[in-house]
Coordinates of C-alpha atoms in Angstrom, one line a residue:
X1 CA 0.1 0.0 0.1
X2 CA 1.2 3.3 -1.0
X3 CA 2.1 6.2 1.7
X4 CA -0.8 8.2 0.1
X5 CA -3.4 5.6 0.4
X6 CA -5.7 5.6 3.7
X7 CA -6.3 2.5 5.3
X8 CA -9.9 1.3 5.0
X9 CA -12.2 1.7 8.4
X10 CA -13.1 -1.3 10.3
X11 CA -16.4 -2.8 8.9
X12 CA -18.2 -1.7 12.3
X13 CA -17.9 1.8 11.0
X14 CA -18.3 1.8 7.7
X15 CA -21.9 3.1 6.1
X16 CA -24.3 0.5 6.5
X17 CA -25.8 -0.8 2.7
X18 CA -29.6 -1.2 3.0
X19 CA -30.9 -4.5 1.0
X20 CA -34.4 -5.9 0.8
X21 CA -34.6 -9.4 0.1
X22 CA -36.3 -12.4 -0.3
X23 CA -36.0 -15.9 1.4
X24 CA -37.6 -18.6 -0.7
X25 CA -38.1 -22.0 1.8
X26 CA -39.3 -24.9 -0.6
X27 CA -41.0 -28.0 1.3
X28 CA -42.1 -31.4 0.4
X29 CA -43.5 -34.3 2.2
X30 CA -41.2 -37.1 3.1
X31 CA -42.9 -40.1 1.8
X32 CA -41.0 -42.5 4.1
X33 CA -42.2 -41.1 7.6
X34 CA -44.9 -38.5 6.4
X35 CA -42.7 -35.5 7.7
X36 CA -42.1 -32.1 6.1
X37 CA -38.7 -31.6 4.8
X38 CA -37.2 -28.2 3.5
X39 CA -34.6 -27.4 0.9
X40 CA -31.2 -25.8 1.8
X41 CA -29.1 -24.2 -1.1
X42 CA -24.9 -24.4 -0.6
X43 CA -24.4 -20.9 -1.9
X44 CA -21.3 -21.1 -4.3
X45 CA -18.0 -18.9 -4.1
X46 CA -19.2 -17.0 -6.6
X47 CA -22.1 -14.9 -4.6
X48 CA -20.7 -11.8 -2.9
X49 CA -21.9 -12.7 0.7
X50 CA -22.2 -16.0 2.5
X51 CA -20.1 -18.3 0.2
X52 CA -20.6 -21.9 1.1
X53 CA -23.1 -21.6 3.4
X54 CA -26.8 -23.1 3.4
X55 CA -29.3 -20.8 2.8
X56 CA -32.8 -20.7 1.0
X57 CA -33.2 -19.6 -2.3
X58 CA -33.0 -15.9 -2.1
X59 CA -32.2 -12.4 -3.6
X60 CA -33.0 -8.7 -3.9
X61 CA -35.8 -7.1 -4.3
X62 CA -35.5 -4.9 -7.3
X63 CA -37.5 -1.9 -8.2
X64 CA -38.9 -3.4 -11.2
X65 CA -40.8 -6.1 -8.9
X66 CA -44.3 -5.5 -8.3
X67 CA -44.0 -6.9 -4.6
X68 CA -41.7 -9.2 -2.8
X69 CA -43.8 -12.2 -4.0
X70 CA -43.2 -11.1 -7.5
X71 CA -39.6 -11.0 -6.7
X72 CA -39.8 -14.6 -4.9
X73 CA -41.3 -15.8 -8.1
X74 CA -38.2 -14.4 -10.0
X75 CA -35.5 -15.5 -7.9
X76 CA -37.1 -18.9 -7.9
X77 CA -37.2 -19.3 -11.7
X78 CA -33.6 -17.6 -12.2
X79 CA -31.9 -20.0 -9.5
X80 CA -33.9 -23.3 -10.0
X81 CA -35.8 -23.2 -13.1
X82 CA -39.1 -23.6 -11.1
X83 CA -42.1 -21.8 -11.9
X84 CA -45.5 -21.3 -10.9
X85 CA -46.7 -25.1 -12.4
X86 CA -43.7 -26.3 -10.6
X87 CA -44.2 -24.8 -7.1
X88 CA -47.4 -24.1 -5.0
X89 CA -47.3 -21.2 -2.1
X90 CA -47.8 -22.2 0.8
X91 CA -47.9 -19.0 3.4
X92 CA -45.4 -16.2 3.7
X93 CA -44.3 -14.8 6.9
X94 CA -43.8 -11.5 8.4
X95 CA -41.0 -9.5 7.2
X96 CA -38.0 -8.2 9.9
X97 CA -34.8 -6.7 9.8
X98 CA -31.4 -7.3 11.0
X99 CA -28.0 -5.8 10.8
X100 CA -24.8 -7.6 9.8
X101 CA -21.7 -5.1 10.7
X102 CA -18.9 -7.8 9.2
X103 CA -20.4 -6.9 5.8
X104 CA -21.9 -3.9 6.5
X105 CA -25.6 -5.0 5.3
X106 CA -28.8 -4.0 7.1
X107 CA -31.2 -6.6 5.6
X108 CA -34.6 -6.4 5.6
X109 CA -36.0 -10.1 5.0
X110 CA -39.5 -11.4 3.2
X111 CA -39.9 -14.6 4.0
X112 CA -42.1 -17.2 1.8
X113 CA -42.9 -20.9 1.9
X114 CA -43.5 -23.0 -0.9
X115 CA -44.6 -26.9 -1.6
X116 CA -42.8 -28.7 -4.5
X117 CA -45.1 -30.4 -7.0
X118 CA -42.5 -32.2 -8.9
X119 CA -40.0 -34.7 -8.4
X120 CA -36.5 -33.4 -7.1
X121 CA -35.1 -33.6 -10.8
X122 CA -37.2 -30.4 -11.6
X123 CA -34.7 -28.5 -9.2
X124 CA -31.8 -27.0 -11.6
X125 CA -29.3 -24.8 -10.2
X126 CA -27.3 -22.2 -11.7
X127 CA -23.7 -20.8 -10.6
X128 CA -25.1 -18.9 -7.3
X129 CA -25.4 -22.6 -6.0
X130 CA -23.2 -25.6 -5.5
X131 CA -25.4 -28.2 -4.3
X132 CA -28.9 -28.6 -2.3
X133 CA -30.7 -31.4 -0.4
X134 CA -33.7 -31.8 2.1
X135 CA -33.6 -31.3 5.8
X136 CA -35.5 -31.4 8.8
X137 CA -37.0 -27.9 9.6
X138 CA -37.1 -28.6 13.4
X139 CA -33.4 -29.5 13.6
X140 CA -32.4 -25.9 12.0
X141 CA -32.5 -24.1 15.3
X142 CA -30.4 -20.9 16.4
X143 CA -27.4 -23.1 17.1
X144 CA -27.4 -24.3 13.2
X145 CA -23.8 -23.2 12.2
X146 CA -23.7 -24.4 8.4
X147 CA -26.4 -21.8 7.7
X148 CA -26.5 -18.1 6.8
X149 CA -27.1 -15.7 9.3
X150 CA -30.7 -15.9 11.1
X151 CA -31.5 -18.9 8.8
X152 CA -33.7 -20.3 11.8
X153 CA -35.8 -17.0 12.3
X154 CA -36.5 -16.7 8.8
X155 CA -37.8 -20.5 8.4
X156 CA -39.8 -19.9 11.7
X157 CA -41.6 -17.4 10.6
X158 CA -43.1 -19.6 7.8
X159 CA -43.0 -23.0 9.5
X160 CA -44.8 -22.2 12.5
X161 CA -44.4 -25.7 14.0
X162 CA -41.1 -24.8 15.4
X163 CA -42.8 -22.7 17.9
X164 CA -46.4 -23.7 18.7
X165 CA -45.7 -27.7 18.6
X166 CA -47.5 -30.3 16.3
X167 CA -51.0 -30.2 17.7
X168 CA -51.5 -26.5 17.0
X169 CA -49.7 -26.3 13.8
X170 CA -52.0 -29.1 12.7
X171 CA -54.9 -27.1 13.4
X172 CA -53.8 -23.8 12.4
X173 CA -52.7 -25.6 9.1
X174 CA -56.4 -26.6 8.6
X175 CA -57.7 -23.6 9.5
X176 CA -56.0 -21.6 7.2
X177 CA -56.8 -24.4 4.3
X178 CA -60.4 -23.4 5.2
X179 CA -60.1 -19.9 5.3
X180 CA -58.4 -19.8 1.7
X181 CA -61.0 -22.2 -0.1
X182 CA -64.4 -21.5 1.4
X183 CA -65.9 -19.5 -1.2
X184 CA -69.5 -20.1 0.0
X185 CA -69.3 -17.7 3.1
X186 CA -68.9 -14.0 3.1
X187 CA -66.3 -11.5 4.8
X188 CA -68.2 -11.6 8.1
X189 CA -68.5 -15.4 8.5
X190 CA -64.9 -15.7 7.9
X191 CA -64.0 -13.4 10.5
X192 CA -66.5 -15.4 12.8
X193 CA -64.7 -18.6 11.7
X194 CA -61.0 -16.8 12.4
X195 CA -61.8 -16.0 16.0
X196 CA -62.9 -19.1 16.7
X197 CA -59.5 -20.6 15.3
X198 CA -57.9 -18.1 17.3
X199 CA -59.3 -19.3 20.5
X200 CA -58.8 -23.3 19.3
X201 CA -55.0 -22.9 18.4
X202 CA -54.4 -20.9 21.3
X203 CA -55.2 -23.4 23.6
X204 CA -53.0 -26.1 21.7
X205 CA -50.1 -23.8 22.0
X206 CA -47.1 -25.7 23.5
X207 CA -46.5 -24.3 26.9
X208 CA -43.4 -26.2 28.2
X209 CA -40.4 -24.7 28.0
X210 CA -41.3 -21.1 27.2
X211 CA -41.7 -18.0 29.3
X212 CA -45.1 -15.9 29.4
X213 CA -43.7 -13.5 26.9
X214 CA -42.7 -16.1 24.2
X215 CA -46.0 -17.9 24.7
X216 CA -48.0 -14.6 24.2
X217 CA -45.6 -13.9 21.2
X218 CA -46.8 -17.1 19.7
X219 CA -50.3 -16.2 20.0
X220 CA -49.8 -13.2 18.4
X221 CA -47.8 -14.7 15.7
X222 CA -50.9 -17.2 15.2
X223 CA -53.3 -14.1 14.8
X224 CA -50.9 -12.8 12.2
X225 CA -51.0 -15.9 10.2
X226 CA -54.6 -15.9 10.3
X227 CA -54.7 -12.7 9.0
X228 CA -52.4 -12.8 6.3
X229 CA -52.3 -16.3 5.2
X230 CA -56.2 -17.2 5.6
X231 CA -57.8 -15.4 2.8
X232 CA -55.9 -11.9 2.8
X233 CA -58.0 -10.6 -0.1
X234 CA -60.9 -10.6 2.5
X235 CA -58.7 -9.9 5.4
X236 CA -59.9 -6.5 6.4
X237 CA -62.9 -8.0 9.0
X238 CA -60.6 -10.6 9.9
X239 CA -57.8 -8.8 11.3
X240 CA -60.3 -5.9 13.0
X241 CA -61.9 -8.7 15.0
X242 CA -58.5 -10.4 15.7
X243 CA -56.5 -7.2 16.9
X244 CA -60.0 -6.4 19.2
X245 CA -59.7 -9.7 20.7
X246 CA -56.1 -9.5 21.2
X247 CA -56.0 -5.8 22.5
X248 CA -58.6 -7.2 25.0
X249 CA -56.5 -10.0 25.9
X250 CA -53.5 -8.2 26.2
X251 CA -55.0 -5.7 28.5
X252 CA -56.4 -8.3 31.0
X253 CA -52.9 -10.1 31.0
X254 CA -51.1 -6.8 32.2
X255 CA -53.7 -5.9 34.5
X256 CA -55.1 -8.8 35.9
X257 CA -52.9 -11.8 35.8
X258 CA -51.1 -12.3 39.1
X259 CA -49.5 -15.4 38.6
X260 CA -46.6 -15.7 36.1
X261 CA -46.9 -19.0 34.5
X262 CA -47.9 -19.6 31.0
X263 CA -51.0 -22.0 32.2
X264 CA -52.6 -19.2 34.0
X265 CA -52.3 -16.9 30.9
X266 CA -53.2 -19.3 28.8
X267 CA -56.6 -19.7 31.2
X268 CA -57.3 -16.1 31.3
X269 CA -56.9 -15.5 27.3
X270 CA -59.2 -18.7 26.8
X271 CA -61.5 -16.7 29.2
X272 CA -61.6 -13.2 26.9
X273 CA -61.6 -15.3 23.7
X274 CA -64.7 -17.3 24.5
X275 CA -66.4 -14.0 25.7
X276 CA -65.4 -12.5 22.3
X277 CA -66.6 -15.6 20.4
X278 CA -70.0 -15.3 22.4
X279 CA -70.7 -11.3 21.4
X280 CA -70.1 -12.2 17.8
X281 CA -72.5 -14.9 17.8
X282 CA -75.3 -12.5 19.2
X283 CA -74.0 -9.8 17.0
X284 CA -76.5 -7.3 15.6
X285 CA -74.5 -4.7 13.6
X286 CA -76.1 -6.2 10.1
X287 CA -79.3 -5.4 11.6
X288 CA -78.0 -1.9 12.6
X289 CA -76.6 -1.5 8.8
X290 CA -79.8 -2.4 7.4
X291 CA -81.9 0.2 9.6
X292 CA -79.1 3.0 8.7
X293 CA -79.6 1.7 4.6
X294 CA -84.0 2.1 5.3
X295 CA -83.0 5.5 6.8
X296 CA -81.0 6.5 4.0
X297 CA -83.3 5.6 1.4
X298 CA -86.4 7.8 3.5
X299 CA -83.5 10.5 3.2
X300 CA -83.2 10.6 -0.8
X301 CA -86.3 8.7 -2.0
X302 CA -88.9 9.8 0.6
X303 CA -91.3 11.0 -2.0
X304 CA -91.5 7.7 -3.4
X305 CA -93.7 6.7 -0.8
X306 CA -96.2 8.8 -2.4
X307 CA -95.9 8.1 -5.7
X308 CA -95.6 4.9 -4.8
X309 CA -92.9 4.6 -7.9
X310 CA -90.5 1.4 -7.2
X311 CA -86.5 2.2 -5.9
X312 CA -84.3 0.8 -8.9
X313 CA -81.4 -0.8 -7.5
X314 CA -78.5 -2.5 -9.2
X315 CA -76.5 -4.8 -7.4
X316 CA -74.2 -8.1 -7.7
X317 CA -72.4 -10.8 -5.6
X318 CA -73.8 -11.8 -2.3
X319 CA -73.1 -9.9 0.8
X320 CA -75.0 -10.9 3.7
X321 CA -75.3 -7.4 4.9
X322 CA -77.1 -6.3 1.7
X323 CA -79.1 -9.1 1.8
X324 CA -80.5 -8.1 5.4
X325 CA -80.4 -4.3 4.3
X326 CA -82.5 -5.1 1.3
X327 CA -84.9 -7.7 3.2
X328 CA -85.4 -4.8 6.0
X329 CA -86.6 -2.2 3.6
X330 CA -88.7 -4.6 1.7
X331 CA -90.5 -5.9 5.0
X332 CA -90.4 -2.7 7.2
X333 CA -90.7 0.4 4.9
X334 CA -93.5 1.4 2.2
X335 CA -90.6 1.5 -0.2
X336 CA -90.8 -1.2 -3.2
X337 CA -87.5 -2.2 -4.8
X338 CA -87.1 -3.1 -8.6
X339 CA -84.0 -5.2 -7.9
X340 CA -81.4 -5.8 -10.6
X341 CA -78.7 -8.5 -9.9
X342 CA -75.8 -9.6 -12.0
X343 CA -75.1 -13.5 -11.7
X344 CA -71.8 -12.8 -10.5
X345 CA -69.5 -15.6 -12.1
X346 CA -67.8 -17.6 -12.0
X347 CA -69.9 -19.0 -8.8
X348 CA -73.1 -17.2 -9.2
X349 CA -73.2 -15.3 -6.2
X350 CA -75.6 -13.0 -7.4
X351 CA -77.9 -16.2 -8.0
X352 CA -77.7 -17.4 -4.4
X353 CA -78.8 -13.6 -3.8
X354 CA -81.8 -13.8 -5.5
X355 CA -83.0 -17.1 -4.4
X356 CA -82.2 -16.2 -0.5
X357 CA -84.2 -12.9 -0.8
X358 CA -87.1 -15.1 -2.0
X359 CA -86.8 -17.6 0.6
X360 CA -86.7 -15.4 3.5
X361 CA -89.5 -13.2 2.3
X362 CA -91.3 -16.6 1.9
X363 CA -90.4 -17.5 5.4
X364 CA -91.4 -13.9 6.8
X365 CA -94.8 -14.3 5.3
X366 CA -95.6 -17.4 6.6
X367 CA -94.3 -16.3 10.2
X368 CA -96.8 -13.2 10.0
X369 CA -99.5 -15.7 9.7
X370 CA -100.8 -15.0 6.1
X371 CA -103.4 -12.9 4.3
X372 CA -104.9 -9.4 5.6
X373 CA -107.7 -7.1 4.0
X374 CA -106.8 -4.4 1.5
X375 CA -107.5 -1.7 4.0
X376 CA -105.1 -3.6 6.6
X377 CA -102.4 -4.0 3.8
X378 CA -102.7 -0.2 2.8
X379 CA -102.7 1.1 6.3
X380 CA -99.5 -1.3 7.3
X381 CA -97.6 -0.3 4.1
X382 CA -95.3 1.9 5.9
X383 CA -94.7 0.6 8.8
X384 CA -94.1 -3.0 8.2
X385 CA -95.1 -5.2 4.7
X386 CA -93.3 -8.1 3.6
X387 CA -93.0 -8.5 -0.2
X388 CA -93.7 -10.7 -2.9
X389 CA -91.1 -11.4 -5.5
X390 CA -91.1 -11.7 -9.3
X391 CA -88.1 -13.2 -10.7
X392 CA -87.0 -12.7 -14.5
X393 CA -84.0 -14.2 -16.1
X394 CA -82.4 -12.1 -19.0
X395 CA -79.3 -12.0 -20.7
X396 CA -78.3 -15.5 -19.6
X397 CA -76.3 -17.4 -22.8
X398 CA -77.4 -15.3 -25.6
X399 CA -79.2 -11.7 -26.1
X400 CA -82.8 -13.2 -25.0
X401 CA -83.6 -15.3 -21.7
X402 CA -86.4 -17.3 -20.2
X403 CA -88.8 -15.7 -17.7
X404 CA -90.0 -17.5 -14.4
X405 CA -92.4 -16.0 -12.1
X406 CA -92.8 -16.5 -8.5
X407 CA -95.5 -14.9 -6.7
X408 CA -96.9 -14.8 -3.1
X409 CA -100.2 -14.4 -2.1
X410 CA -102.1 -11.1 -2.9
X411 CA -101.9 -9.8 0.6
X412 CA -97.9 -9.8 0.4
X413 CA -98.2 -7.3 -2.4
X414 CA -98.7 -3.7 -2.1
X415 CA -102.0 -2.4 -1.6
X416 CA -102.5 -1.5 -5.4
X417 CA -101.5 -5.0 -6.3
X418 CA -97.8 -4.3 -7.2
X419 CA -95.2 -6.6 -5.9
X420 CA -92.9 -4.8 -3.4
X421 CA -90.0 -6.5 -4.5
X422 CA -89.6 -7.3 -8.3
X423 CA -86.0 -9.2 -8.7
X424 CA -84.4 -9.2 -12.5
X425 CA -81.1 -11.7 -12.9
X426 CA -78.7 -10.7 -15.9
X427 CA -75.3 -11.9 -16.8
X428 CA -72.2 -10.0 -16.2
X429 CA -71.8 -9.1 -19.5
X430 CA -75.3 -7.3 -19.6
X431 CA -74.4 -4.8 -16.9
X432 CA -75.1 -2.0 -19.3
X433 CA -78.5 -3.6 -20.1
X434 CA -79.3 -3.9 -16.4
X435 CA -78.7 -0.1 -16.4
X436 CA -80.4 0.5 -19.7
X437 CA -83.7 1.9 -18.1
X438 CA -81.9 3.9 -15.7
X439 CA -81.2 2.9 -11.8
X440 CA -81.4 5.0 -8.8
X441 CA -79.2 2.9 -6.9
X442 CA -75.7 0.8 -7.3
X443 CA -75.3 -1.1 -4.0
X444 CA -72.4 -2.9 -3.8
X445 CA -70.6 -4.4 -0.6
X446 CA -66.8 -4.0 0.5
X447 CA -64.3 -6.7 1.5
X448 CA -61.7 -4.1 2.2
X449 CA -62.2 -0.4 2.4
X450 CA -58.8 1.5 2.2
X451 CA -57.5 4.5 3.9
X452 CA -58.5 6.5 1.1
X453 CA -61.9 5.3 0.8
X454 CA -61.5 3.1 -2.0
X455 CA -63.3 0.0 -2.2
X456 CA -62.2 -3.6 -3.0
X457 CA -65.3 -5.8 -3.9
X458 CA -66.5 -8.8 -6.3
X459 CA -65.0 -8.3 -10.0
X460 CA -67.8 -6.8 -12.0
X461 CA -68.8 -4.2 -9.5
X462 CA -66.4 -1.3 -11.3
X463 CA -68.2 -2.0 -14.7
X464 CA -71.7 -1.9 -13.4
X465 CA -70.8 1.5 -11.6
X466 CA -69.6 2.9 -14.9
X467 CA -72.6 1.5 -16.9
X468 CA -75.2 2.8 -14.4
X469 CA -73.2 6.4 -15.0
X470 CA -72.7 6.6 -18.4
X471 CA -76.6 5.6 -18.7
X472 CA -77.4 8.7 -16.3
X473 CA -75.0 11.0 -18.2
X474 CA -76.5 10.1 -21.7
X475 CA -80.1 10.9 -20.1
X476 CA -78.6 14.9 -19.6
X477 CA -78.2 14.1 -16.0
X478 CA -82.0 13.7 -15.4
X479 CA -81.9 11.0 -13.2
X480 CA -79.2 10.8 -10.4
X481 CA -77.5 7.3 -9.8
X482 CA -76.1 7.5 -6.2
X483 CA -73.2 4.6 -5.6
X484 CA -73.6 3.5 -2.1
X485 CA -71.6 1.0 -0.4
X486 CA -73.1 -1.1 2.5
X487 CA -70.9 -2.8 4.8
X488 CA -69.8 -3.1 8.3
X489 CA -67.2 -0.7 9.4
X490 CA -64.9 -3.8 10.2
X491 CA -64.2 -3.6 6.5
X492 CA -62.0 -0.8 7.0
X493 CA -58.3 -1.5 6.8
X494 CA -55.3 0.1 8.0
X495 CA -53.0 2.0 5.7
X496 CA -50.8 0.1 3.6
X497 CA -48.6 0.1 0.5
X498 CA -50.7 -0.6 -2.6
X499 CA -48.0 -3.3 -3.7
X500 CA -48.3 -5.4 -0.7
X501 CA -51.8 -5.7 -1.8
X502 CA -52.8 -9.3 -2.1
X503 CA -54.6 -10.0 -5.9
X504 CA -56.6 -13.1 -5.6
X505 CA -56.6 -14.9 -8.7
X506 CA -58.2 -18.3 -8.2
X507 CA -57.1 -20.0 -11.0
X508 CA -58.9 -21.1 -14.2
X509 CA -60.6 -24.1 -13.2
X510 CA -63.6 -22.6 -12.1
X511 CA -64.2 -21.2 -15.7
X512 CA -63.3 -23.8 -17.4
X513 CA -66.0 -26.0 -15.6
X514 CA -68.6 -23.7 -17.1
X515 CA -67.0 -24.2 -20.5
X516 CA -67.1 -27.8 -19.8
X517 CA -70.7 -28.1 -19.1
X518 CA -72.7 -30.6 -20.7
X519 CA -75.5 -28.0 -21.9
X520 CA -72.6 -26.5 -24.3
X521 CA -72.1 -26.7 -27.8
X522 CA -69.4 -30.0 -28.5
X523 CA -67.2 -27.0 -30.1
X524 CA -67.2 -25.1 -26.9
X525 CA -66.4 -28.2 -25.0
X526 CA -63.8 -29.1 -27.0
X527 CA -62.2 -25.9 -26.8
X528 CA -62.3 -26.2 -22.9
X529 CA -60.6 -29.3 -23.2
X530 CA -57.6 -28.2 -25.7
X531 CA -57.2 -24.8 -23.5
X532 CA -56.9 -27.2 -20.2
X533 CA -53.6 -28.5 -21.5
X534 CA -52.0 -25.3 -21.3
X535 CA -52.9 -25.2 -17.5
X536 CA -51.3 -28.7 -16.9
X537 CA -48.6 -28.2 -19.2
X538 CA -47.9 -24.4 -19.6
X539 CA -46.6 -22.9 -22.5
X540 CA -47.3 -25.8 -25.7
X541 CA -45.3 -25.4 -29.0
X542 CA -44.4 -21.9 -28.0
X543 CA -48.0 -20.6 -27.4
X544 CA -48.6 -19.9 -24.1
X545 CA -52.5 -19.5 -23.1
X546 CA -53.7 -18.5 -19.3
X547 CA -57.0 -17.8 -17.8
X548 CA -57.6 -15.0 -15.1
X549 CA -60.0 -15.2 -12.4
X550 CA -59.3 -12.5 -10.5
X551 CA -62.2 -12.3 -7.8
X552 CA -61.8 -9.0 -6.4
X553 CA -61.2 -5.1 -8.0
X554 CA -61.1 -1.5 -6.9
X555 CA -63.5 1.2 -7.0
X556 CA -62.2 4.5 -6.5
X557 CA -63.6 7.1 -3.7
X558 CA -64.6 9.6 -6.5
X559 CA -67.1 7.1 -7.8
X560 CA -68.6 6.5 -4.5
X561 CA -71.5 8.5 -3.1
X562 CA -71.8 7.0 0.6
X563 CA -70.6 4.4 2.8
X564 CA -73.4 3.1 4.9
X565 CA -72.7 1.2 7.9
X566 CA -73.5 0.4 11.6
X567 CA -72.1 3.8 12.7
X568 CA -74.3 5.5 9.9
X569 CA -73.2 7.3 6.9
X570 CA -69.2 7.4 6.9
X571 CA -67.2 10.2 5.3
X572 CA -63.7 9.8 3.7
X573 CA -62.3 11.4 6.8
X574 CA -64.2 9.2 9.1
X575 CA -62.7 6.2 7.2
X576 CA -59.0 7.8 7.3
X577 CA -59.4 8.1 11.2
X578 CA -60.4 4.6 11.2
X579 CA -57.9 3.3 9.2
X580 CA -55.1 5.0 11.3
X581 CA -56.3 3.8 14.4
X582 CA -56.5 0.5 13.2
X583 CA -52.7 0.9 12.3
X584 CA -51.9 1.7 15.9
X585 CA -53.5 -1.0 17.1
X586 CA -52.0 -3.5 14.7
X587 CA -48.5 -2.0 15.6
X588 CA -49.2 -2.6 19.6
X589 CA -50.0 -6.3 18.5
X590 CA -47.9 -7.3 16.0
X591 CA -45.1 -4.6 15.9
X592 CA -42.9 -6.5 18.1
X593 CA -43.0 -9.9 16.4

């Protein structure tokens, strides 16, 4: 070294280079003993850091990556040649940071777990690794000396079996699977199930060999996984319910627990969670939302009570909160509803909504004891009237449609003989036709309400709103169309990075099943079979065909007029305040994980 050169400062004094990376753990089930194995890869001497140590597949999150998950898929393909046809995303772990002064790095780690769907031969290494093999994840602890720094920490964030024990892990894994695959129930019901799942898993978490704080951290980690690895696209309601319950548990533990034992903490937590479950079972916020919706109609459409003109409502999908609100309006006000419902493919929730409403009306009719006089019907109409239902099907298949009518006895009609509830079903593609005669209200639910007031709801919501607004514009603005979100306030989400929002794509099979149905032509069924080859084999002879089945889309706040909840009509400022309060609660519960 020349006398003019200065010696480099020690590594502990160098400025830290901040780097965000993904850690991708690949798992399979060992056929000999039925236990999980995790793949670890020996880093080569050509990489910049941690040469010759065992690690998961890892790499930087680049600016061009849409999200850490997108970076994970990219790194997997680059370093192993594995694609989404070869791997299944199991879960992701909570990100964390650590500093390695020896190399001047501050790492932000995003852990992911994947299941290998092929045999081992599908894994083809590039220059970044020399070899790889399968390992027992339970044998990789903090003292595992042959791995990269914080290997065990990253692993346990996706493989919760290491911290909570086998029994609790099996219960949690089964519960997550149900949350991910149950498309028959809405967000509120998913939240109810999530709370029961937390209670049940908490009772199974391993107590031996851990102190109270470590046990409580495991409980909070379980709640985090239920929120993030259940059905995150519908996770706002799940998160709100779990965080409220955990704040109550934490407060009780800190103020009431006099015995510093894990068993005492578990008993008190079980008591609080059981009470929360019971409260949810008797919860009546849906009825309060329904009353708020009826009040909203009274404020904006009061003259319709005198003119007897129905309120025309366009909606889609099946929200239990919206169903209850519509039922309440028909049964307990003098308003008549002309309800137009999009069938909501691929699972046809709109069809289910129509059937549910007619069933409930018929049950209400039977419960109230049948016919009354015309005078009695007229006098009670504005106070308590249940409705008959007329159902038409339009736009199914081709341009025309078939028509069926279901009517209740005459006493369940309005006093002038017209139905209180008229339901018309339309195909999703006929959204513009549904609005062609003009609609008064577009009513949508919410699976998530962002801090800005944007709403994530079933795909098809945005075209329905735009169609209704377009028709109103074509009519010269003489008929105002109001867009209303009807939802419990639990759907309000904390502020977050839009890049981290999960896009739920449920794959093409749900759509292909409809194409392959027996009533279709041989041409369509043959096409469905041909396109299925691409789903199994990926690209065929240089041709790639994929089927998008994204369940939810965003409606921007500028297209929404009102948010109706159990707290009444919310403004965007109230949504912002609620969102920020949620963020503070989330940070208190999960911030230390």
